[in-house]
């Protein structure tokens, strides 16, 4: 398998009046071509910042991002424009990414025009193709975003992201704002597009059922760091990090033989501003010990199953 994305020691810090906010702090992972990496974790743990940094909507603070084996971390000019074309994003709320004053057709064709790669008739043709691809009726060409329901609006967001035929798409909570009945349709569309167009996804969500359905592998983030990383199957069968365990035990279970266990998280959330060097989960962790105040190394506990917890073998 070829790697499309490789991230090494990636950091994204934001300066704030109170110090440096460590939004993404030393993150490492690989995404193979055609696969989906799910990224889960609580609000504010850095999922969106990670996605945005990957596709160069934020400049990295340090570390490396490889795309198709090429280090693109700090590329500028033409190389940056090319990288940005190859890496797109779909947002939770298409309202924030699409202009309410533009028609559907104008929204989808905008990236085609901006790229200056296509003539007028080609742009018309591609716009129709994209609308078909995502299942939007051509009669909606001259409608406005507010005239569409959430599911169709998200389809417009997807069409726009696909316009320049990218290889990689960050899906940032793409179904969280949709009715449950529509969520499955959009997820299935994303899955179909992935196969048809050999797309690679990073899929950000805090919905564990969604991430389980869509991802091949999962990274669990806690305050800017990846605390656990493995295949989706493995994560749900044998979660190892105390935070992952707590996260998974909070899913309401419908299986009467395994009634819901809630290991509710207690304790204060550590601040992401100037964090201490030890485990960031320490204040809420039921297994915390002295050793947890030291920096936690990521260890491959089982093949391809990485955990950043010094107590992983004892608990
Ligand atoms: N542009 C910015 N400037 C300063 N701080 C930021 C900026 N963007 C994000 N942050 C901070 O970085 C941290 C991570 O935020 P981020 O939006 O990436 O989290 P998230 O996991 O996507 O959360 P959510 O699930 O709520 O979308 C938060 O503490 C947030 O306040
Ligand atoms: Mg987010």
GROMACS .gro file of C-alpha atoms and ligand atoms in nm:
model
  347
    1UNK     CA    1   0.000   0.000   0.000
    2UNK     CA    2   0.120   0.350  -0.083
    3UNK     CA    3   0.103   0.629   0.171
    4UNK     CA    4  -0.072   0.943   0.055
    5UNK     CA    5  -0.026   1.144   0.372
    6UNK     CA    6   0.245   1.118   0.630
    7UNK     CA    7   0.258   1.352   0.926
    8UNK     CA    8   0.565   1.371   1.148
    9UNK     CA    9   0.583   1.561   1.477
   10UNK     CA   10   0.328   1.811   1.352
   11UNK     CA   11   0.262   2.111   1.574
   12UNK     CA   12   0.025   2.401   1.544
   13UNK     CA   13   0.045   2.657   1.821
   14UNK     CA   14  -0.161   2.975   1.845
   15UNK     CA   15  -0.019   3.272   2.034
   16UNK     CA   16  -0.271   3.403   2.288
   17UNK     CA   17  -0.247   3.683   2.547
   18UNK     CA   18  -0.197   3.414   2.815
   19UNK     CA   19   0.069   3.211   2.634
   20UNK     CA   20   0.101   2.958   2.354
   21UNK     CA   21  -0.206   2.747   2.287
   22UNK     CA   22  -0.092   2.399   2.186
   23UNK     CA   23  -0.381   2.311   1.953
   24UNK     CA   24  -0.190   2.032   1.774
   25UNK     CA   25   0.111   1.907   1.964
   26UNK     CA   26   0.351   1.655   1.811
   27UNK     CA   27   0.111   1.448   1.605
   28UNK     CA   28   0.226   1.154   1.390
   29UNK     CA   29   0.029   0.936   1.150
   30UNK     CA   30   0.009   0.787   0.804
   31UNK     CA   31  -0.292   0.765   0.574
   32UNK     CA   32  -0.268   0.511   0.294
   33UNK     CA   33  -0.409   0.592  -0.048
   34UNK     CA   34  -0.782   0.527  -0.070
   35UNK     CA   35  -0.826   0.489   0.306
   36UNK     CA   36  -1.006   0.690   0.570
   37UNK     CA   37  -0.846   0.801   0.893
   38UNK     CA   38  -1.105   0.893   1.155
   39UNK     CA   39  -1.011   1.156   1.412
   40UNK     CA   40  -1.215   1.163   1.732
   41UNK     CA   41  -1.200   1.350   2.058
   42UNK     CA   42  -1.387   1.609   2.261
   43UNK     CA   43  -1.463   1.961   2.151
   44UNK     CA   44  -1.148   2.173   2.148
   45UNK     CA   45  -0.901   1.883   2.131
   46UNK     CA   46  -0.763   2.011   1.799
   47UNK     CA   47  -0.939   1.799   1.534
   48UNK     CA   48  -1.027   2.088   1.305
   49UNK     CA   49  -0.693   2.258   1.357
   50UNK     CA   50  -0.519   1.936   1.259
   51UNK     CA   51  -0.727   1.906   0.941
   52UNK     CA   52  -0.680   2.270   0.849
   53UNK     CA   53  -0.307   2.256   0.910
   54UNK     CA   54  -0.274   1.944   0.694
   55UNK     CA   55  -0.435   2.114   0.395
   56UNK     CA   56  -0.250   2.440   0.452
   57UNK     CA   57  -0.536   2.656   0.570
   58UNK     CA   58  -0.307   2.712   0.871
   59UNK     CA   59   0.068   2.731   0.850
   60UNK     CA   60   0.235   2.457   1.056
   61UNK     CA   61   0.434   2.568   1.358
   62UNK     CA   62   0.679   2.280   1.309
   63UNK     CA   63   0.699   1.920   1.198
   64UNK     CA   64   0.652   1.769   0.854
   65UNK     CA   65   0.362   1.693   0.620
   66UNK     CA   66   0.441   1.458   0.332
   67UNK     CA   67   0.200   1.429   0.040
   68UNK     CA   68   0.275   1.147  -0.202
   69UNK     CA   69   0.620   1.123  -0.045
   70UNK     CA   70   0.698   1.492  -0.095
   71UNK     CA   71   0.754   1.725   0.199
   72UNK     CA   72   0.497   2.001   0.147
   73UNK     CA   73   0.503   2.148   0.497
   74UNK     CA   74   0.631   2.492   0.412
   75UNK     CA   75   0.580   2.511   0.035
   76UNK     CA   76   0.500   2.851  -0.114
   77UNK     CA   77   0.380   2.997  -0.445
   78UNK     CA   78   0.296   2.752  -0.722
   79UNK     CA   79   0.372   2.442  -0.513
   80UNK     CA   80   0.136   2.569  -0.243
   81UNK     CA   81  -0.141   2.632  -0.496
   82UNK     CA   82  -0.095   2.282  -0.637
   83UNK     CA   83  -0.101   2.126  -0.291
   84UNK     CA   84  -0.417   2.316  -0.206
   85UNK     CA   85  -0.590   2.190  -0.522
   86UNK     CA   86  -0.505   1.833  -0.431
   87UNK     CA   87  -0.630   1.870  -0.073
   88UNK     CA   88  -0.981   1.992  -0.010
   89UNK     CA   89  -1.214   2.025   0.288
   90UNK     CA   90  -1.583   1.966   0.353
   91UNK     CA   91  -1.722   2.156   0.651
   92UNK     CA   92  -1.990   2.076   0.904
   93UNK     CA   93  -2.204   2.367   0.804
   94UNK     CA   94  -2.200   2.429   0.432
   95UNK     CA   95  -2.343   2.773   0.511
   96UNK     CA   96  -2.004   2.875   0.643
   97UNK     CA   97  -1.825   2.761   0.328
   98UNK     CA   98  -2.071   2.858   0.057
   99UNK     CA   99  -2.179   3.209  -0.025
  100UNK     CA  100  -2.554   3.254   0.038
  101UNK     CA  101  -2.575   3.509  -0.244
  102UNK     CA  102  -2.442   3.273  -0.509
  103UNK     CA  103  -2.649   3.022  -0.702
  104UNK     CA  104  -2.569   2.653  -0.672
  105UNK     CA  105  -2.416   2.654  -1.018
  106UNK     CA  106  -2.200   2.958  -0.944
  107UNK     CA  107  -2.085   2.798  -0.618
  108UNK     CA  108  -1.976   2.475  -0.781
  109UNK     CA  109  -1.807   2.637  -1.077
  110UNK     CA  110  -1.613   2.894  -0.873
  111UNK     CA  111  -1.305   2.674  -0.807
  112UNK     CA  112  -1.303   2.578  -1.177
  113UNK     CA  113  -1.293   2.944  -1.277
  114UNK     CA  114  -1.034   3.039  -1.016
  115UNK     CA  115  -0.800   2.760  -1.133
  116UNK     CA  116  -0.790   2.914  -1.485
  117UNK     CA  117  -0.747   2.568  -1.630
  118UNK     CA  118  -1.075   2.540  -1.819
  119UNK     CA  119  -1.265   2.717  -2.094
  120UNK     CA  120  -1.626   2.824  -2.060
  121UNK     CA  121  -1.788   2.522  -2.223
  122UNK     CA  122  -1.567   2.285  -2.026
  123UNK     CA  123  -1.668   2.461  -1.705
  124UNK     CA  124  -2.038   2.420  -1.795
  125UNK     CA  125  -1.986   2.055  -1.870
  126UNK     CA  126  -1.790   1.990  -1.551
  127UNK     CA  127  -2.050   2.172  -1.342
  128UNK     CA  128  -2.324   1.942  -1.477
  129UNK     CA  129  -2.105   1.639  -1.419
  130UNK     CA  130  -2.037   1.741  -1.059
  131UNK     CA  131  -2.407   1.799  -0.989
  132UNK     CA  132  -2.488   1.454  -1.122
  133UNK     CA  133  -2.205   1.300  -0.929
  134UNK     CA  134  -2.335   1.423  -0.594
  135UNK     CA  135  -2.701   1.374  -0.681
  136UNK     CA  136  -2.827   1.729  -0.716
  137UNK     CA  137  -3.102   1.777  -0.972
  138UNK     CA  138  -2.987   2.000  -1.258
  139UNK     CA  139  -3.305   2.202  -1.216
  140UNK     CA  140  -3.151   2.340  -0.896
  141UNK     CA  141  -2.872   2.508  -1.094
  142UNK     CA  142  -3.005   2.856  -1.037
  143UNK     CA  143  -3.142   2.800  -0.687
  144UNK     CA  144  -2.983   2.959  -0.383
  145UNK     CA  145  -2.839   2.773  -0.082
  146UNK     CA  146  -3.129   2.877   0.148
  147UNK     CA  147  -3.374   2.708  -0.090
  148UNK     CA  148  -3.208   2.370  -0.033
  149UNK     CA  149  -3.238   2.138   0.265
  150UNK     CA  150  -2.928   2.059   0.473
  151UNK     CA  151  -2.850   1.736   0.290
  152UNK     CA  152  -2.856   1.897  -0.054
  153UNK     CA  153  -2.658   2.193   0.071
  154UNK     CA  154  -2.392   1.953   0.195
  155UNK     CA  155  -2.395   1.784  -0.147
  156UNK     CA  156  -2.313   2.123  -0.297
  157UNK     CA  157  -2.022   2.153  -0.053
  158UNK     CA  158  -1.904   1.809  -0.165
  159UNK     CA  159  -1.936   1.894  -0.536
  160UNK     CA  160  -1.734   2.208  -0.482
  161UNK     CA  161  -1.464   2.018  -0.296
  162UNK     CA  162  -1.447   1.767  -0.583
  163UNK     CA  163  -1.436   2.025  -0.862
  164UNK     CA  164  -1.059   2.019  -0.911
  165UNK     CA  165  -1.035   1.642  -0.874
  166UNK     CA  166  -0.843   1.632  -0.545
  167UNK     CA  167  -0.675   1.323  -0.401
  168UNK     CA  168  -0.733   1.406  -0.037
  169UNK     CA  169  -1.034   1.548   0.147
  170UNK     CA  170  -1.064   1.652   0.509
  171UNK     CA  171  -1.424   1.587   0.609
  172UNK     CA  172  -1.475   1.806   0.917
  173UNK     CA  173  -1.795   1.689   1.087
  174UNK     CA  174  -1.969   1.674   0.748
  175UNK     CA  175  -2.289   1.513   0.876
  176UNK     CA  176  -2.312   1.645   1.233
  177UNK     CA  177  -2.554   1.923   1.145
  178UNK     CA  178  -2.784   1.698   0.940
  179UNK     CA  179  -3.099   1.506   1.038
  180UNK     CA  180  -3.013   1.149   1.129
  181UNK     CA  181  -3.208   1.013   0.831
  182UNK     CA  182  -3.000   1.226   0.594
  183UNK     CA  183  -2.668   1.152   0.764
  184UNK     CA  184  -2.660   0.798   0.625
  185UNK     CA  185  -2.728   0.921   0.270
  186UNK     CA  186  -2.441   1.168   0.282
  187UNK     CA  187  -2.206   0.913   0.442
  188UNK     CA  188  -2.292   0.662   0.172
  189UNK     CA  189  -2.230   0.923  -0.095
  190UNK     CA  190  -1.887   0.995   0.055
  191UNK     CA  191  -1.810   0.622   0.059
  192UNK     CA  192  -1.918   0.579  -0.302
  193UNK     CA  193  -1.717   0.880  -0.417
  194UNK     CA  194  -1.415   0.746  -0.233
  195UNK     CA  195  -1.427   0.423  -0.431
  196UNK     CA  196  -1.514   0.580  -0.767
  197UNK     CA  197  -1.249   0.852  -0.744
  198UNK     CA  198  -0.983   0.677  -0.535
  199UNK     CA  199  -1.014   0.944  -0.265
  200UNK     CA  200  -0.833   0.947   0.066
  201UNK     CA  201  -1.014   1.097   0.364
  202UNK     CA  202  -0.939   1.234   0.704
  203UNK     CA  203  -1.276   1.220   0.876
  204UNK     CA  204  -1.321   1.439   1.182
  205UNK     CA  205  -1.611   1.377   1.415
  206UNK     CA  206  -1.711   1.335   1.775
  207UNK     CA  207  -1.976   1.084   1.675
  208UNK     CA  208  -1.836   0.738   1.744
  209UNK     CA  209  -2.098   0.548   1.543
  210UNK     CA  210  -2.021   0.762   1.240
  211UNK     CA  211  -1.646   0.719   1.273
  212UNK     CA  212  -1.685   0.345   1.318
  213UNK     CA  213  -1.889   0.322   1.000
  214UNK     CA  214  -1.664   0.533   0.781
  215UNK     CA  215  -1.302   0.484   0.898
  216UNK     CA  216  -1.035   0.223   0.836
  217UNK     CA  217  -0.815   0.357   1.115
  218UNK     CA  218  -0.876   0.595   1.402
  219UNK     CA  219  -0.672   0.849   1.595
  220UNK     CA  220  -0.808   0.946   1.935
  221UNK     CA  221  -0.705   1.299   2.029
  222UNK     CA  222  -0.689   1.457   2.370
  223UNK     CA  223  -0.585   1.821   2.408
  224UNK     CA  224  -0.376   1.843   2.094
  225UNK     CA  225  -0.218   1.499   2.117
  226UNK     CA  226  -0.294   1.157   1.973
  227UNK     CA  227  -0.336   0.927   2.272
  228UNK     CA  228  -0.431   0.615   2.077
  229UNK     CA  229  -0.411   0.506   1.716
  230UNK     CA  230  -0.510   0.174   1.553
  231UNK     CA  231  -0.755   0.011   1.313
  232UNK     CA  232  -1.122   0.090   1.369
  233UNK     CA  233  -1.201  -0.272   1.446
  234UNK     CA  234  -0.927  -0.295   1.707
  235UNK     CA  235  -1.025   0.032   1.874
  236UNK     CA  236  -1.382  -0.076   1.939
  237UNK     CA  237  -1.285  -0.429   2.047
  238UNK     CA  238  -0.990  -0.344   2.270
  239UNK     CA  239  -0.944   0.022   2.351
  240UNK     CA  240  -0.632   0.063   2.565
  241UNK     CA  241  -0.591   0.426   2.666
  242UNK     CA  242  -0.794   0.529   2.972
  243UNK     CA  243  -0.935   0.823   2.778
  244UNK     CA  244  -1.049   0.604   2.489
  245UNK     CA  245  -1.207   0.362   2.736
  246UNK     CA  246  -1.399   0.647   2.896
  247UNK     CA  247  -1.501   0.781   2.557
  248UNK     CA  248  -1.630   0.445   2.437
  249UNK     CA  249  -1.810   0.365   2.759
  250UNK     CA  250  -2.013   0.681   2.714
  251UNK     CA  251  -2.186   0.547   2.400
  252UNK     CA  252  -2.537   0.443   2.494
  253UNK     CA  253  -2.550   0.071   2.429
  254UNK     CA  254  -2.855  -0.084   2.267
  255UNK     CA  255  -2.733  -0.435   2.345
  256UNK     CA  256  -2.925  -0.556   2.651
  257UNK     CA  257  -2.654  -0.811   2.731
  258UNK     CA  258  -2.400  -0.533   2.767
  259UNK     CA  259  -2.597  -0.252   2.927
  260UNK     CA  260  -2.453   0.093   2.918
  261UNK     CA  261  -2.155   0.147   3.140
  262UNK     CA  262  -2.073   0.507   3.194
  263UNK     CA  263  -1.729   0.579   3.325
  264UNK     CA  264  -1.806   0.945   3.360
  265UNK     CA  265  -1.502   1.162   3.338
  266UNK     CA  266  -1.432   1.357   3.651
  267UNK     CA  267  -1.174   1.624   3.720
  268UNK     CA  268  -1.080   1.940   3.542
  269UNK     CA  269  -0.975   1.961   3.182
  270UNK     CA  270  -0.613   2.073   3.158
  271UNK     CA  271  -0.561   2.402   2.976
  272UNK     CA  272  -0.411   2.379   2.626
  273UNK     CA  273  -0.220   2.700   2.700
  274UNK     CA  274   0.139   2.631   2.809
  275UNK     CA  275   0.054   2.272   2.911
  276UNK     CA  276   0.283   2.078   3.145
  277UNK     CA  277   0.504   1.811   2.987
  278UNK     CA  278   0.321   1.506   3.133
  279UNK     CA  279   0.004   1.328   3.022
  280UNK     CA  280  -0.269   1.584   2.958
  281UNK     CA  281  -0.540   1.349   3.075
  282UNK     CA  282  -0.384   1.311   3.418
  283UNK     CA  283  -0.632   1.525   3.614
  284UNK     CA  284  -0.927   1.319   3.491
  285UNK     CA  285  -0.765   0.977   3.473
  286UNK     CA  286  -0.870   0.713   3.728
  287UNK     CA  287  -0.532   0.538   3.685
  288UNK     CA  288  -0.306   0.842   3.724
  289UNK     CA  289   0.024   0.797   3.911
  290UNK     CA  290   0.343   0.993   3.965
  291UNK     CA  291   0.493   0.857   3.640
  292UNK     CA  292   0.210   1.017   3.441
  293UNK     CA  293   0.359   1.360   3.511
  294UNK     CA  294   0.648   1.271   3.278
  295UNK     CA  295   0.611   1.306   2.899
  296UNK     CA  296   0.428   1.002   2.758
  297UNK     CA  297   0.586   0.815   2.469
  298UNK     CA  298   0.371   0.652   2.208
  299UNK     CA  299   0.425   0.277   2.231
  300UNK     CA  300   0.325   0.009   1.982
  301UNK     CA  301   0.153  -0.213   2.236
  302UNK     CA  302   0.019  -0.462   1.982
  303UNK     CA  303   0.112  -0.457   1.613
  304UNK     CA  304  -0.019  -0.133   1.460
  305UNK     CA  305  -0.184  -0.031   1.786
  306UNK     CA  306  -0.017   0.273   1.940
  307UNK     CA  307  -0.092   0.408   2.286
  308UNK     CA  308   0.057   0.701   2.475
  309UNK     CA  309   0.013   0.587   2.836
  310UNK     CA  310   0.286   0.463   3.069
  311UNK     CA  311   0.033   0.253   3.262
  312UNK     CA  312  -0.107   0.071   2.962
  313UNK     CA  313   0.039  -0.266   3.065
  314UNK     CA  314  -0.096  -0.248   3.420
  315UNK     CA  315  -0.455  -0.141   3.361
  316LIG     N1  316  -0.746   3.051   1.497
  316LIG     C1  317  -0.728   3.019   1.624
  316LIG     N2  318  -0.666   3.103   1.711
  316LIG     C2  319  -0.648   3.070   1.841
  316LIG     N3  320  -0.688   2.953   1.895
  316LIG     C3  321  -0.751   2.867   1.815
  316LIG     C4  322  -0.775   2.893   1.675
  316LIG     N4  323  -0.840   2.787   1.622
  316LIG     C5  324  -0.855   2.697   1.721
  316LIG     N5  325  -0.802   2.745   1.837
  316LIG     C6  326  -0.797   2.673   1.966
  316LIG     O1  327  -0.732   2.550   1.940
  316LIG     C7  328  -0.792   2.447   2.016
  316LIG     C8  329  -0.840   2.338   1.922
  316LIG     O2  330  -0.951   2.387   1.850
  316LIG     P1  331  -1.022   2.304   1.733
  316LIG     O3  332  -1.125   2.392   1.673
  316LIG     O4  333  -0.919   2.250   1.644
  316LIG     O5  334  -1.091   2.186   1.814
  316LIG     P2  335  -1.194   2.075   1.763
  316LIG     O6  336  -1.143   1.946   1.816
  316LIG     O7  337  -1.215   2.088   1.618
  316LIG     O8  338  -1.326   2.114   1.842
  316LIG     P3  339  -1.481   2.097   1.796
  316LIG     O9  340  -1.517   1.952   1.820
  316LIG    O10  341  -1.555   2.187   1.891
  316LIG    O11  342  -1.494   2.139   1.653
  316LIG     C9  343  -0.902   2.511   2.099
  316LIG    O12  344  -0.850   2.538   2.227
  316LIG    C10  345  -0.933   2.637   2.022
  316LIG    O13  346  -0.980   2.736   2.108
  317LIG    MG1  347  -1.379   2.128   1.498
   0.00000   0.00000   0.00000
